[in-house]
Short mmCIF file of C-alpha atoms in Angstrom, two decimals:
data_model
loop_
_atom_site.label_atom_id
_atom_site.label_comp_id
_atom_site.label_asym_id
_atom_site.label_seq_id
_atom_site.Cartn_x
_atom_site.Cartn_y
_atom_site.Cartn_z
CA MET H 779 12.90 72.49 -46.23
CA ILE H 780 10.08 74.04 -48.14
CA LEU H 781 6.34 74.17 -47.76
CA ARG H 782 4.86 75.54 -51.00
CA ASP H 783 1.66 75.78 -53.08
CA ASN H 784 -0.37 76.86 -50.06
CA LEU H 785 0.04 73.70 -47.84
CA GLN H 786 -3.37 72.64 -46.55
CA LYS H 787 -4.65 70.02 -44.04
CA LYS H 788 -8.28 69.33 -43.45
CA TYR H 789 -9.87 67.21 -40.63
CA GLY H 790 -13.36 66.75 -41.84
CA GLU H 791 -14.65 70.27 -42.36
CA ARG H 792 -12.11 71.97 -40.25
CA MET H 793 -9.08 73.55 -41.85
CA ALA H 794 -6.16 72.72 -39.57
CA LEU H 795 -3.65 74.37 -42.04
CA ASN H 796 -4.91 76.85 -44.51
CA GLY H 797 -2.44 77.90 -47.10
CA VAL H 798 0.99 77.92 -45.57
CA SER H 799 4.07 78.56 -47.66
CA LEU H 800 7.52 79.00 -46.22
CA ARG H 801 11.17 77.96 -46.72
CA VAL H 802 13.67 77.05 -43.93
CA ALA H 803 17.40 77.38 -44.72
CA PRO H 804 19.91 74.63 -43.97
CA GLY H 805 21.40 75.21 -40.50
CA GLU H 806 18.60 77.53 -39.46
CA LEU H 807 16.67 77.24 -36.10
CA PHE H 808 13.19 78.09 -37.13
CA ALA H 809 10.37 78.40 -34.60
CA TYR H 810 6.75 78.19 -35.28
CA LEU H 811 4.89 80.01 -32.63
CA GLY H 812 1.04 79.92 -32.04
CA PRO H 813 -1.61 79.05 -29.54
CA ASN H 814 -2.98 75.52 -29.05
CA GLY H 815 -4.89 74.46 -32.15
CA ALA H 816 -3.03 76.84 -34.44
CA GLY H 817 -1.65 74.11 -36.73
CA LYS H 818 1.88 73.82 -35.38
CA SER H 819 1.90 70.12 -34.64
CA THR H 820 -0.05 69.40 -37.77
CA THR H 821 2.78 70.97 -39.84
CA ILE H 822 5.34 68.79 -38.16
CA ARG H 823 3.24 65.69 -38.47
CA ILE H 824 2.99 66.29 -42.26
CA LEU H 825 6.69 67.02 -42.65
CA SER H 826 7.63 63.83 -40.60
CA GLY H 827 5.24 61.57 -42.39
CA LEU H 828 2.68 61.13 -39.49
CA CYS H 829 -0.29 62.45 -41.51
CA ARG H 830 -1.16 63.24 -45.10
CA LEU H 831 -1.47 66.58 -46.88
CA SER H 832 -4.84 67.89 -48.15
CA GLY H 833 -3.22 70.27 -50.56
CA GLY H 834 -0.02 71.80 -51.54
CA ARG H 835 3.54 70.28 -51.46
CA ALA H 836 6.06 69.76 -48.73
CA LEU H 837 9.85 69.16 -49.59
CA VAL H 838 12.25 67.96 -46.84
CA GLY H 839 15.92 68.09 -47.91
CA GLY H 840 14.69 68.03 -51.53
CA ALA H 841 12.40 64.86 -51.04
CA ASP H 842 8.75 65.33 -51.47
CA VAL H 843 6.96 63.95 -48.43
CA GLU H 844 4.08 62.42 -50.40
CA ALA H 845 6.02 61.21 -53.51
CA ASP H 846 9.20 60.02 -51.77
CA PRO H 847 8.18 59.51 -48.02
CA LEU H 848 11.02 57.19 -47.23
CA GLY H 849 13.68 59.68 -48.76
CA ALA H 850 12.15 62.50 -46.73
CA LYS H 851 11.96 60.44 -43.50
CA ARG H 852 15.59 59.41 -43.80
CA GLN H 853 16.75 62.96 -43.42
CA CYS H 854 14.62 63.85 -40.35
CA GLY H 855 14.56 63.33 -36.68
CA LEU H 856 11.40 63.69 -34.71
CA VAL H 857 10.80 64.70 -31.07
CA GLY H 858 7.12 64.51 -30.90
CA GLN H 859 4.70 66.49 -28.74
CA HIS H 860 3.76 63.34 -26.65
CA THR H 861 6.46 61.65 -24.59
CA ASN H 862 6.82 58.49 -26.53
CA VAL H 863 9.55 56.18 -25.10
CA ASP H 864 9.19 52.61 -24.47
CA ASN H 865 8.88 52.57 -20.71
CA ASP H 866 9.66 48.76 -20.47
CA LEU H 867 12.91 48.89 -22.42
CA SER H 868 16.20 50.42 -21.11
CA LEU H 869 17.49 53.64 -22.41
CA ALA H 870 20.06 51.83 -24.56
CA GLU H 871 17.46 49.51 -26.08
CA ASN H 872 15.22 52.57 -26.94
CA LEU H 873 18.05 54.02 -28.86
CA ASP H 874 19.07 50.61 -30.38
CA ILE H 875 15.56 50.03 -31.87
CA HIS H 876 15.57 53.52 -33.46
CA GLY H 877 19.02 52.89 -34.89
CA ARG H 878 17.75 49.65 -36.40
CA LEU H 879 14.76 51.38 -38.05
CA PHE H 880 17.12 53.72 -39.73
CA GLY H 881 19.45 50.83 -40.95
CA MET H 882 22.51 51.70 -38.73
CA THR H 883 25.08 48.95 -38.20
CA ALA H 884 25.48 47.27 -34.82
CA VAL H 885 28.83 48.86 -34.12
CA ASP H 886 27.42 52.30 -35.06
CA ARG H 887 24.47 51.88 -33.01
CA ALA H 888 26.35 50.96 -29.81
CA GLU H 889 28.84 53.82 -30.36
CA ARG H 890 26.27 56.42 -31.16
CA ALA H 891 24.03 55.47 -28.31
CA ARG H 892 26.84 55.74 -25.87
CA ALA H 893 27.89 59.05 -27.28
CA LEU H 894 24.37 60.46 -27.24
CA LEU H 895 23.46 59.28 -23.88
CA ASP H 896 26.76 61.14 -22.67
CA TYR H 897 25.58 64.09 -24.68
CA VAL H 898 22.20 64.27 -22.95
CA ASP H 899 23.75 63.48 -19.69
CA LEU H 900 21.96 60.16 -19.18
CA SER H 901 24.87 57.80 -19.63
CA GLU H 902 24.81 56.53 -16.12
CA ARG H 903 21.19 55.38 -16.59
CA ARG H 904 21.76 53.55 -19.93
CA GLU H 905 20.70 50.12 -18.56
CA GLN H 906 17.61 51.54 -16.54
CA ARG H 907 14.20 51.13 -17.77
CA ALA H 908 13.00 54.30 -19.51
CA GLY H 909 9.94 54.22 -17.36
CA THR H 910 11.99 55.18 -14.34
CA LEU H 911 13.05 58.54 -15.81
CA SER H 912 11.54 61.91 -14.90
CA GLY H 913 9.64 63.84 -17.49
CA GLY H 914 12.70 66.04 -18.37
CA MET H 915 14.92 63.07 -18.68
CA LYS H 916 12.47 61.35 -20.97
CA ARG H 917 12.55 64.49 -23.23
CA ARG H 918 16.42 64.33 -23.28
CA LEU H 919 16.14 60.54 -24.20
CA MET H 920 13.74 61.46 -27.03
CA ILE H 921 16.13 64.17 -28.26
CA ALA H 922 19.07 61.57 -28.15
CA ARG H 923 16.90 59.11 -29.98
CA ALA H 924 15.97 61.51 -32.67
CA LEU H 925 19.72 62.42 -33.17
CA MET H 926 20.73 58.65 -33.41
CA HIS H 927 20.76 58.35 -37.22
CA ARG H 928 22.50 61.82 -37.72
CA PRO H 929 19.52 63.59 -39.23
CA LYS H 930 20.08 66.85 -41.27
CA ILE H 931 16.70 68.17 -40.04
CA LEU H 932 15.41 67.91 -36.49
CA PHE H 933 11.68 68.40 -35.68
CA LEU H 934 10.97 69.42 -32.18
CA ASP H 935 7.33 69.62 -31.38
CA GLU H 936 6.76 71.54 -28.18
CA PRO H 937 9.93 69.96 -26.62
CA THR H 938 9.75 71.69 -23.30
CA VAL H 939 5.95 71.68 -22.73
CA GLY H 940 5.11 70.74 -19.14
CA LEU H 941 8.72 70.88 -17.86
CA ASP H 942 10.10 72.95 -14.98
CA ALA H 943 11.79 76.25 -15.72
CA ASP H 944 15.25 74.91 -14.94
CA VAL H 945 14.80 71.79 -17.06
CA ARG H 946 13.45 73.85 -19.91
CA ARG H 947 16.49 76.14 -19.74
CA ARG H 948 18.86 72.95 -19.87
CA LEU H 949 17.07 71.81 -22.98
CA TRP H 950 17.42 75.17 -24.58
CA GLY H 951 21.13 74.93 -24.17
CA LEU H 952 21.03 71.41 -25.71
CA ILE H 953 19.07 72.63 -28.68
CA LYS H 954 21.49 75.41 -29.39
CA THR H 955 24.38 72.97 -29.16
CA ILE H 956 22.63 70.74 -31.73
CA GLN H 957 22.16 73.64 -34.05
CA ALA H 958 25.78 74.59 -33.62
CA GLY H 959 26.54 71.02 -34.76
CA GLY H 960 25.11 71.90 -38.24
CA ALA H 961 21.49 70.55 -38.02
CA THR H 962 18.42 72.45 -39.31
CA ILE H 963 15.91 72.68 -36.45
CA PHE H 964 12.22 73.21 -36.87
CA LEU H 965 10.74 73.99 -33.58
CA THR H 966 7.09 74.46 -32.48
CA THR H 967 6.22 76.17 -29.23
CA HIS H 968 3.71 78.27 -27.40
CA TYR H 969 6.31 79.57 -25.06
CA ILE H 970 7.15 82.95 -26.67
CA GLU H 971 10.26 83.50 -24.65
CA GLU H 972 11.50 80.10 -25.96
CA ALA H 973 11.07 81.16 -29.55
CA GLU H 974 12.67 84.60 -28.85
CA PHE H 975 15.74 82.99 -27.21
CA LEU H 976 16.37 80.09 -29.58
CA ALA H 977 15.12 80.99 -33.01
CA ASP H 978 16.94 82.69 -35.99
CA ARG H 979 13.51 83.27 -37.44
CA VAL H 980 10.05 82.97 -36.13
CA ALA H 981 6.69 82.41 -37.83
CA PHE H 982 3.46 83.37 -36.17
CA LEU H 983 0.74 80.73 -36.94
CA ASP H 984 -2.83 81.32 -35.86
CA ASP H 985 -5.89 79.44 -36.97
CA GLY H 986 -4.00 77.52 -39.60
CA ARG H 987 -2.70 80.65 -41.27
CA LEU H 988 0.81 82.25 -41.33
CA ARG H 989 0.39 85.67 -39.78
CA ALA H 990 4.01 86.88 -39.95
CA LEU H 991 7.50 85.47 -40.55
CA ASP H 992 10.80 87.20 -39.79
CA THR H 993 13.63 87.32 -37.32
CA PRO H 994 12.59 88.04 -33.73
CA ASP H 995 14.16 91.54 -33.71
CA ALA H 996 12.54 92.32 -37.02
CA LEU H 997 9.15 91.15 -35.72
CA LYS H 998 9.46 93.31 -32.56
CA ALA H 999 10.57 96.37 -34.67
CA ARG H 1000 7.37 96.21 -36.63
CA VAL H 1001 5.53 97.07 -33.41
CA GLY H 1002 8.02 99.51 -31.90
CA GLU H 1003 10.91 99.66 -29.56
CA TRP H 1004 9.41 100.59 -26.12
CA ALA H 1005 5.98 99.83 -24.63
CA ILE H 1006 3.91 101.19 -21.85
CA ASP H 1007 1.52 98.88 -19.93
CA ARG H 1008 -1.36 100.67 -18.09
CA ALA H 1009 -3.68 98.67 -15.79
CA GLY H 1010 -7.19 100.00 -16.03
CA PRO H 1011 -10.77 98.74 -15.32
CA ASP H 1012 -10.97 97.06 -18.79
CA GLY H 1013 -7.66 95.22 -18.25
CA LEU H 1014 -4.17 95.85 -19.43
CA ARG H 1015 -3.63 98.48 -22.09
CA THR H 1016 -0.35 98.52 -24.02
CA ASP H 1017 0.92 101.38 -26.13
CA TYR H 1018 3.96 101.11 -28.30
CA PHE H 1019 6.53 103.81 -29.21
CA PRO H 1020 9.45 103.99 -31.71
CA GLY H 1021 12.03 105.24 -29.08
CA HIS H 1022 12.67 105.61 -25.33
CA GLU H 1023 12.36 109.29 -25.30
CA ALA H 1024 8.86 109.22 -26.94
CA ALA H 1025 7.78 106.65 -24.46
CA ARG H 1026 9.05 108.48 -21.57
CA ARG H 1027 7.35 111.74 -22.45
CA ALA H 1028 4.03 109.75 -22.94
CA ALA H 1029 4.39 108.08 -19.66
CA GLN H 1030 4.55 111.47 -17.82
CA GLY H 1031 1.03 112.12 -19.27
CA PHE H 1032 -0.59 108.94 -17.88
CA ARG H 1033 -2.12 109.02 -14.35
CA GLU H 1034 -2.53 105.26 -13.98
CA ALA H 1035 0.03 102.89 -12.56
CA LEU H 1036 2.33 101.97 -15.49
CA THR H 1037 5.25 99.97 -16.59
CA LEU H 1038 7.71 101.18 -19.13
CA ARG H 1039 9.68 98.37 -20.85
CA ARG H 1040 11.16 97.30 -24.09
CA VAL H 1041 8.89 95.63 -26.69
CA SER H 1042 8.91 91.80 -26.54
CA LEU H 1043 8.17 89.21 -29.16
CA GLU H 1044 4.85 88.63 -27.26
CA ASP H 1045 3.80 92.09 -28.25
CA ALA H 1046 4.50 91.46 -31.82
CA PHE H 1047 2.60 88.12 -31.58
CA LEU H 1048 -0.42 89.55 -29.99
CA ARG H 1049 -0.53 92.53 -32.38
CA MET H 1050 -0.06 90.53 -35.60
CA THR H 1051 -2.51 87.80 -34.56
CA GLY H 1052 -5.06 90.38 -33.58
CA LYS H 1053 -5.24 89.02 -30.02
CA GLU H 1054 -4.39 92.25 -28.16
CA SER H 1055 -7.92 92.94 -27.11
CA SER H 1056 -8.16 89.51 -25.44
CA CYS H 1057 -5.28 90.34 -23.03
CA MET P 1211 14.90 45.91 -49.56
CA LEU P 1212 17.42 46.83 -46.92
CA ASN P 1213 14.88 49.16 -45.28
CA GLY P 1214 12.29 46.50 -45.29
CA TRP P 1215 14.59 43.96 -43.53
CA ASN P 1216 15.81 46.58 -40.95
CA GLY P 1217 12.32 47.67 -40.27
CA PHE P 1218 11.02 44.23 -39.79
CA ALA P 1219 13.88 43.31 -37.54
CA ALA P 1220 13.38 46.47 -35.45
CA VAL P 1221 9.71 45.86 -35.13
CA TYR P 1222 9.91 42.24 -34.26
CA LEU P 1223 12.83 42.80 -31.83
CA ARG P 1224 11.08 45.43 -29.91
CA GLU P 1225 8.14 43.10 -29.44
CA MET P 1226 10.43 40.31 -28.28
CA ARG P 1227 12.30 42.55 -25.87
CA LEU P 1228 8.85 43.62 -24.25
CA LEU P 1229 7.84 39.92 -24.20
CA ARG P 1230 11.09 39.04 -22.50
CA ARG P 1231 10.58 41.70 -19.90
CA ARG P 1232 7.17 40.28 -18.95
CA PHE P 1233 7.92 36.63 -19.67
CA PHE P 1234 6.93 34.88 -16.47
CA ARG P 1235 3.69 36.92 -15.87
CA HIS P 1236 2.79 36.57 -19.55
CA VAL P 1237 3.34 32.73 -19.44
CA ALA P 1238 1.35 32.61 -16.18
CA SER P 1239 -1.55 34.52 -17.72
CA MET P 1240 -1.45 32.18 -20.66
CA ALA P 1241 -1.86 29.17 -18.39
CA VAL P 1242 -4.76 30.56 -16.33
CA LEU P 1243 -7.59 30.30 -18.95
CA PRO P 1244 -6.85 26.84 -20.14
CA LEU P 1245 -6.41 25.59 -16.78
CA LEU P 1246 -9.76 26.96 -15.75
CA TYR P 1247 -11.36 25.40 -18.83
CA LEU P 1248 -9.62 22.06 -18.09
CA VAL P 1249 -10.75 22.07 -14.49
CA ALA P 1250 -14.41 23.33 -15.25
CA PHE P 1251 -15.18 21.57 -18.54
CA GLY P 1252 -12.86 18.59 -17.95
CA ALA P 1253 -14.53 17.83 -14.61
CA ALA P 1254 -17.96 18.74 -15.56
CA MET P 1255 -18.11 17.00 -18.99
CA GLY P 1256 -15.62 14.26 -18.57
CA ALA P 1257 -18.32 11.62 -18.85
CA HIS P 1258 -19.82 13.20 -21.96
CA SER P 1259 -17.00 12.90 -24.50
CA PRO P 1260 -17.88 13.39 -28.15
CA LEU P 1261 -15.03 11.09 -29.12
CA PRO P 1262 -15.90 7.36 -28.94
CA GLY P 1263 -13.59 5.59 -26.66
CA ARG P 1264 -11.64 8.76 -25.58
CA GLY P 1265 -12.06 11.19 -22.74
CA TYR P 1266 -13.43 14.72 -23.11
CA LEU P 1267 -10.02 16.19 -22.26
CA GLU P 1268 -8.57 14.53 -25.46
CA PHE P 1269 -11.23 16.49 -27.38
CA LEU P 1270 -10.76 19.62 -25.33
CA ILE P 1271 -6.97 20.14 -25.38
CA PRO P 1272 -6.58 20.53 -29.12
CA GLY P 1273 -9.52 22.92 -29.11
CA LEU P 1274 -7.71 24.94 -26.35
CA ALA P 1275 -4.52 24.85 -28.31
CA ALA P 1276 -6.36 26.39 -31.34
CA MET P 1277 -8.17 28.92 -29.13
CA THR P 1278 -4.89 30.07 -27.27
CA CYS P 1279 -3.03 30.14 -30.50
CA MET P 1280 -5.64 32.48 -31.81
CA THR P 1281 -5.96 34.72 -28.69
CA GLN P 1282 -2.22 35.06 -28.20
CA ALA P 1283 -1.71 35.80 -31.87
CA TYR P 1284 -4.55 38.34 -31.84
CA GLY P 1285 -3.10 39.77 -28.67
CA ILE P 1286 -0.59 41.63 -30.67
CA ALA P 1287 -3.48 44.09 -31.40
CA THR P 1288 -3.41 45.05 -27.68
CA GLU P 1289 0.33 45.69 -27.86
CA ILE P 1290 -0.10 47.92 -30.98
CA ASN P 1291 -3.04 49.62 -29.37
CA VAL P 1292 -0.98 50.53 -26.28
CA ALA P 1293 1.89 51.74 -28.59
CA ARG P 1294 -0.63 53.86 -30.59
CA PHE P 1295 -2.86 55.39 -27.99
CA TYR P 1296 -0.98 55.17 -24.66
CA LEU P 1297 2.75 55.23 -25.29
CA TYR P 1298 2.62 56.82 -28.73
CA VAL P 1299 5.55 54.78 -29.78
CA PHE P 1300 3.84 53.85 -33.10
CA GLU P 1301 4.74 57.40 -34.13
CA GLU P 1302 8.53 56.11 -34.17
CA PHE P 1303 7.50 53.49 -36.76
CA GLN P 1304 5.47 56.01 -38.76
CA ALA P 1305 8.28 58.48 -38.75
CA ALA P 1306 10.91 55.87 -39.68
CA PRO P 1307 11.94 55.13 -43.40
CA ILE P 1308 10.47 51.62 -43.44
CA PRO P 1309 7.69 50.32 -45.74
CA ASN P 1310 4.32 49.44 -44.21
CA ALA P 1311 5.00 45.70 -45.07
CA ALA P 1312 7.99 45.63 -42.62
CA PHE P 1313 5.90 46.96 -39.86
CA VAL P 1314 2.98 44.45 -40.43
CA LEU P 1315 5.35 41.48 -40.92
CA GLY P 1316 7.21 42.34 -37.80
CA GLU P 1317 4.08 42.57 -35.77
CA VAL P 1318 2.53 39.47 -37.33
CA CYS P 1319 5.74 37.46 -36.57
CA ALA P 1320 5.66 38.71 -33.03
CA GLY P 1321 2.06 37.52 -32.79
CA ILE P 1322 3.09 34.16 -34.12
CA THR P 1323 5.84 33.87 -31.56
CA ARG P 1324 3.39 34.63 -28.82
CA ALA P 1325 0.98 32.12 -30.23
CA ALA P 1326 3.82 29.40 -30.22
CA LEU P 1327 4.52 30.20 -26.68
CA GLY P 1328 0.80 29.85 -25.87
CA VAL P 1329 0.51 26.46 -27.52
CA ALA P 1330 3.58 25.32 -25.77
CA VAL P 1331 1.97 26.22 -22.49
CA ILE P 1332 -1.17 24.27 -23.45
CA LEU P 1333 0.82 21.26 -24.30
CA ALA P 1334 2.68 21.46 -21.01
CA VAL P 1335 -0.58 21.66 -19.11
CA ALA P 1336 -1.79 18.66 -21.05
CA LEU P 1337 1.28 16.77 -19.88
CA VAL P 1338 0.25 17.74 -16.29
CA PHE P 1339 -3.01 16.17 -16.83
CA SER P 1340 -1.35 13.18 -18.42
CA ILE P 1341 -3.03 13.90 -21.74
CA GLY P 1342 -0.73 12.73 -24.68
CA ILE P 1343 -1.09 15.10 -27.62
CA ARG P 1344 0.48 14.12 -30.93
CA VAL P 1345 2.36 16.98 -32.47
CA ASP P 1346 3.28 16.37 -35.99
CA ALA P 1347 3.82 18.52 -39.11
CA CYS P 1348 -0.03 18.99 -39.69
CA PHE P 1349 -0.32 20.15 -36.10
CA LEU P 1350 2.38 22.64 -36.58
CA LEU P 1351 1.23 23.94 -39.94
CA ALA P 1352 -2.32 24.25 -38.73
CA ALA P 1353 -1.11 26.27 -35.64
CA ALA P 1354 1.26 28.39 -37.66
CA LEU P 1355 -1.43 29.31 -40.20
CA ASN P 1356 -3.97 29.98 -37.53
CA ALA P 1357 -1.42 32.26 -35.61
CA PHE P 1358 -0.58 34.01 -38.92
CA ALA P 1359 -4.20 34.64 -39.81
CA PHE P 1360 -5.11 36.01 -36.28
CA ALA P 1361 -1.95 38.03 -35.84
CA ALA P 1362 -2.72 39.67 -39.25
CA LEU P 1363 -6.34 40.32 -38.27
CA GLY P 1364 -5.01 41.85 -34.91
CA VAL P 1365 -2.75 44.26 -36.80
CA PHE P 1366 -5.59 45.24 -39.19
CA LEU P 1367 -8.06 45.89 -36.50
CA ALA P 1368 -5.40 47.69 -34.30
CA MET P 1369 -4.83 50.04 -37.26
CA ILE P 1370 -8.51 50.92 -37.85
CA VAL P 1371 -9.61 51.41 -34.18
CA LYS P 1372 -9.76 54.93 -32.88
CA SER P 1373 -9.46 54.20 -29.14
CA HIS P 1374 -8.76 51.62 -26.48
CA ALA P 1375 -12.61 51.17 -26.04
CA ASP P 1376 -12.98 50.25 -29.66
CA GLN P 1377 -10.32 47.58 -29.15
CA SER P 1378 -12.26 45.97 -26.32
CA LEU P 1379 -15.42 46.13 -28.40
CA LEU P 1380 -13.83 44.18 -31.17
CA MET P 1381 -12.57 41.57 -28.71
CA SER P 1382 -16.08 41.18 -27.45
CA PHE P 1383 -17.73 40.94 -30.83
CA VAL P 1384 -15.07 39.01 -32.85
CA ILE P 1385 -12.73 36.99 -30.73
CA THR P 1386 -14.88 35.93 -27.73
CA PRO P 1387 -17.78 34.49 -29.82
CA MET P 1388 -15.33 32.70 -32.21
CA SER P 1389 -13.56 31.27 -29.04
CA PHE P 1390 -16.87 29.54 -27.98
CA LEU P 1391 -18.38 28.69 -31.32
CA GLY P 1392 -15.26 27.65 -33.35
CA GLY P 1393 -15.36 23.96 -32.44
CA THR P 1394 -13.09 24.29 -29.55
CA LEU P 1395 -15.17 23.35 -26.45
CA PHE P 1396 -17.81 21.16 -28.36
CA PRO P 1397 -18.16 19.63 -31.81
CA VAL P 1398 -19.63 21.73 -34.58
CA ASP P 1399 -22.03 18.75 -35.37
CA SER P 1400 -23.85 19.38 -32.15
CA LEU P 1401 -24.93 22.88 -33.23
CA PRO P 1402 -28.32 23.31 -34.92
CA GLY P 1403 -28.18 22.44 -38.71
CA TRP P 1404 -28.66 26.17 -39.74
CA ALA P 1405 -25.75 27.19 -37.66
CA GLN P 1406 -23.13 24.73 -38.73
CA PRO P 1407 -22.37 26.22 -42.29
CA LEU P 1408 -21.94 29.69 -40.53
CA VAL P 1409 -19.63 28.22 -37.99
CA TRP P 1410 -17.45 26.62 -40.69
CA LEU P 1411 -16.98 30.18 -42.06
CA LEU P 1412 -14.86 30.95 -38.98
CA PRO P 1413 -11.15 30.39 -39.47
CA LEU P 1414 -10.90 29.09 -35.81
CA THR P 1415 -13.34 26.21 -36.59
CA HIS P 1416 -10.90 25.06 -39.33
CA ALA P 1417 -7.93 25.53 -37.00
CA ALA P 1418 -9.49 23.59 -34.20
CA ASP P 1419 -10.50 20.83 -36.63
CA ALA P 1420 -6.98 20.47 -38.24
CA ILE P 1421 -5.18 20.63 -34.82
CA ARG P 1422 -7.63 18.06 -33.38
CA ASN P 1423 -7.26 15.74 -36.37
CA ALA P 1424 -3.50 15.96 -36.19
CA SER P 1425 -3.38 15.50 -32.43
CA LEU P 1426 -5.73 12.49 -32.54
CA GLY P 1427 -3.87 10.92 -35.47
CA LEU P 1428 -6.87 11.26 -37.77
CA PRO P 1429 -6.51 12.11 -41.58
CA ALA P 1430 -5.99 15.81 -42.30
CA ARG P 1431 -8.60 17.67 -44.23
CA PRO P 1432 -7.01 19.84 -46.81
CA MET P 1433 -10.02 22.29 -46.71
CA ASP P 1434 -8.98 23.28 -43.26
CA PHE P 1435 -5.48 24.40 -44.47
CA ILE P 1436 -6.85 26.10 -47.53
CA ALA P 1437 -9.40 28.09 -45.38
CA LEU P 1438 -6.66 29.17 -42.92
CA ALA P 1439 -4.31 30.19 -45.70
CA GLY P 1440 -7.00 32.10 -47.47
CA ALA P 1441 -8.03 33.88 -44.28
CA GLY P 1442 -4.44 34.71 -43.55
CA ALA P 1443 -3.96 36.18 -47.00
CA VAL P 1444 -7.02 38.29 -46.76
CA PHE P 1445 -6.27 39.58 -43.27
CA PHE P 1446 -2.65 40.37 -44.21
CA ALA P 1447 -3.69 42.32 -47.25
CA LEU P 1448 -6.17 44.24 -45.11
CA ALA P 1449 -3.44 44.86 -42.45
CA LEU P 1450 -1.13 46.25 -45.24
CA SER P 1451 -3.63 48.56 -46.59
CA SER P 1452 -4.76 49.79 -43.09
CA VAL P 1453 -1.19 50.94 -41.94
CA GLY P 1454 -1.24 53.80 -44.51
CA ARG P 1455 -4.67 54.87 -43.49
CA ALA P 1456 -3.60 55.11 -39.90
CA ARG P 1457 -1.49 58.23 -40.79
CA ASP P 1458 -4.24 60.77 -40.01
#
């Protein structure tokens, strides 16, 4: 999957995406991290055919999303930001309609739906109306639906937003399992720990621009290895150090209450997007 | 080609499954308005029939059939609106490898099916009132063209609106006035001379005229069918072009 020639998306005068170029390797779990309004969902909406490009090119599995939209869509599965199941249809019917949209045979649809509902642990509810499910169950149903046609690439747009911590962790396990099955996963999130736990590589997006792109460890290493947080009258101040010994020595010189800890991906994000001062 | 057929079948089948889930309340709601019209207008205007030698209900029922056919076919707009702005299920269709025509045709056929159900309810209500309505090929053709035109209009308008509120506005400004002015409740001839040519521009006027002529055994007017087919073709083309534009 390739975004090239400075991908752009304009809504009126506002630039939602402003010159993004990147490449996601087959089988990779790629996380797009950024605050609300950064352009994360816009990127997924472009790649999955939900909105048009204003500039640049996007290739999904070799198919240009504008020149060959059906070819691109055939290779993708989408779990959108909004919960979008048909509440009045059963779980099996939700999956069946999706399978029909992707041209699956009746036998394949039935077998695949059975297997996927089992996979996401919803098989006992297959004949229930989707409207009776909890929020976490609906997200699992959406993931099963997106996997129905065996997509090579799975787009997950904020898959765990609004879910309880235990449900979120359960979904993380599911996402890892899907990747282990060979799918390429493009994930957007504003939960930094989610990107850190799941992703092979992470891109920091802010204000429609790509600020950094690398593995979580490499992004953290750009900031340092250890950090000291000090609470002061102006808020929390964080200093970064290349090693534990340097951090420990520095800590002895501070009088305020402090915390000595390892650098996290959040530190890297805040520093590279220039948001440190707002903490 | 296969994508188109699969897409059409999926879109149509989804609407039919939703209709099946709500079948009884849907049919009940279809029957309420015509019953009210029959009781209110039938009782109030029974003695003032515009048809020599026939009761007002014989004039009214074909008009109600045309009106119900229109509102039920156009009602697909509400389903699409809910799918777009409330359930977000429309994204499923946008992200699927199906041509826009498959989506439009699936929704239009769902609208036609709803309209057929609505007309059947009107005919059943007519039977309850012991009003015999002749249903021949012209009746069915007029109803089918009417349903096609208004289902396509519904898809078009559902694609260009930006919210639920816009949808309600269109209902108030397009469908409701047409329901009253389109020769359904009173003859077009009784309107002022300057208004009559304008009313004949409405597709519903032709539908009501064609359905009424058929149900009363009067000769069909080809212009009614040409107007309905023309309106259907224009609305279908508009619906097709609007689906792509709904991507942003």
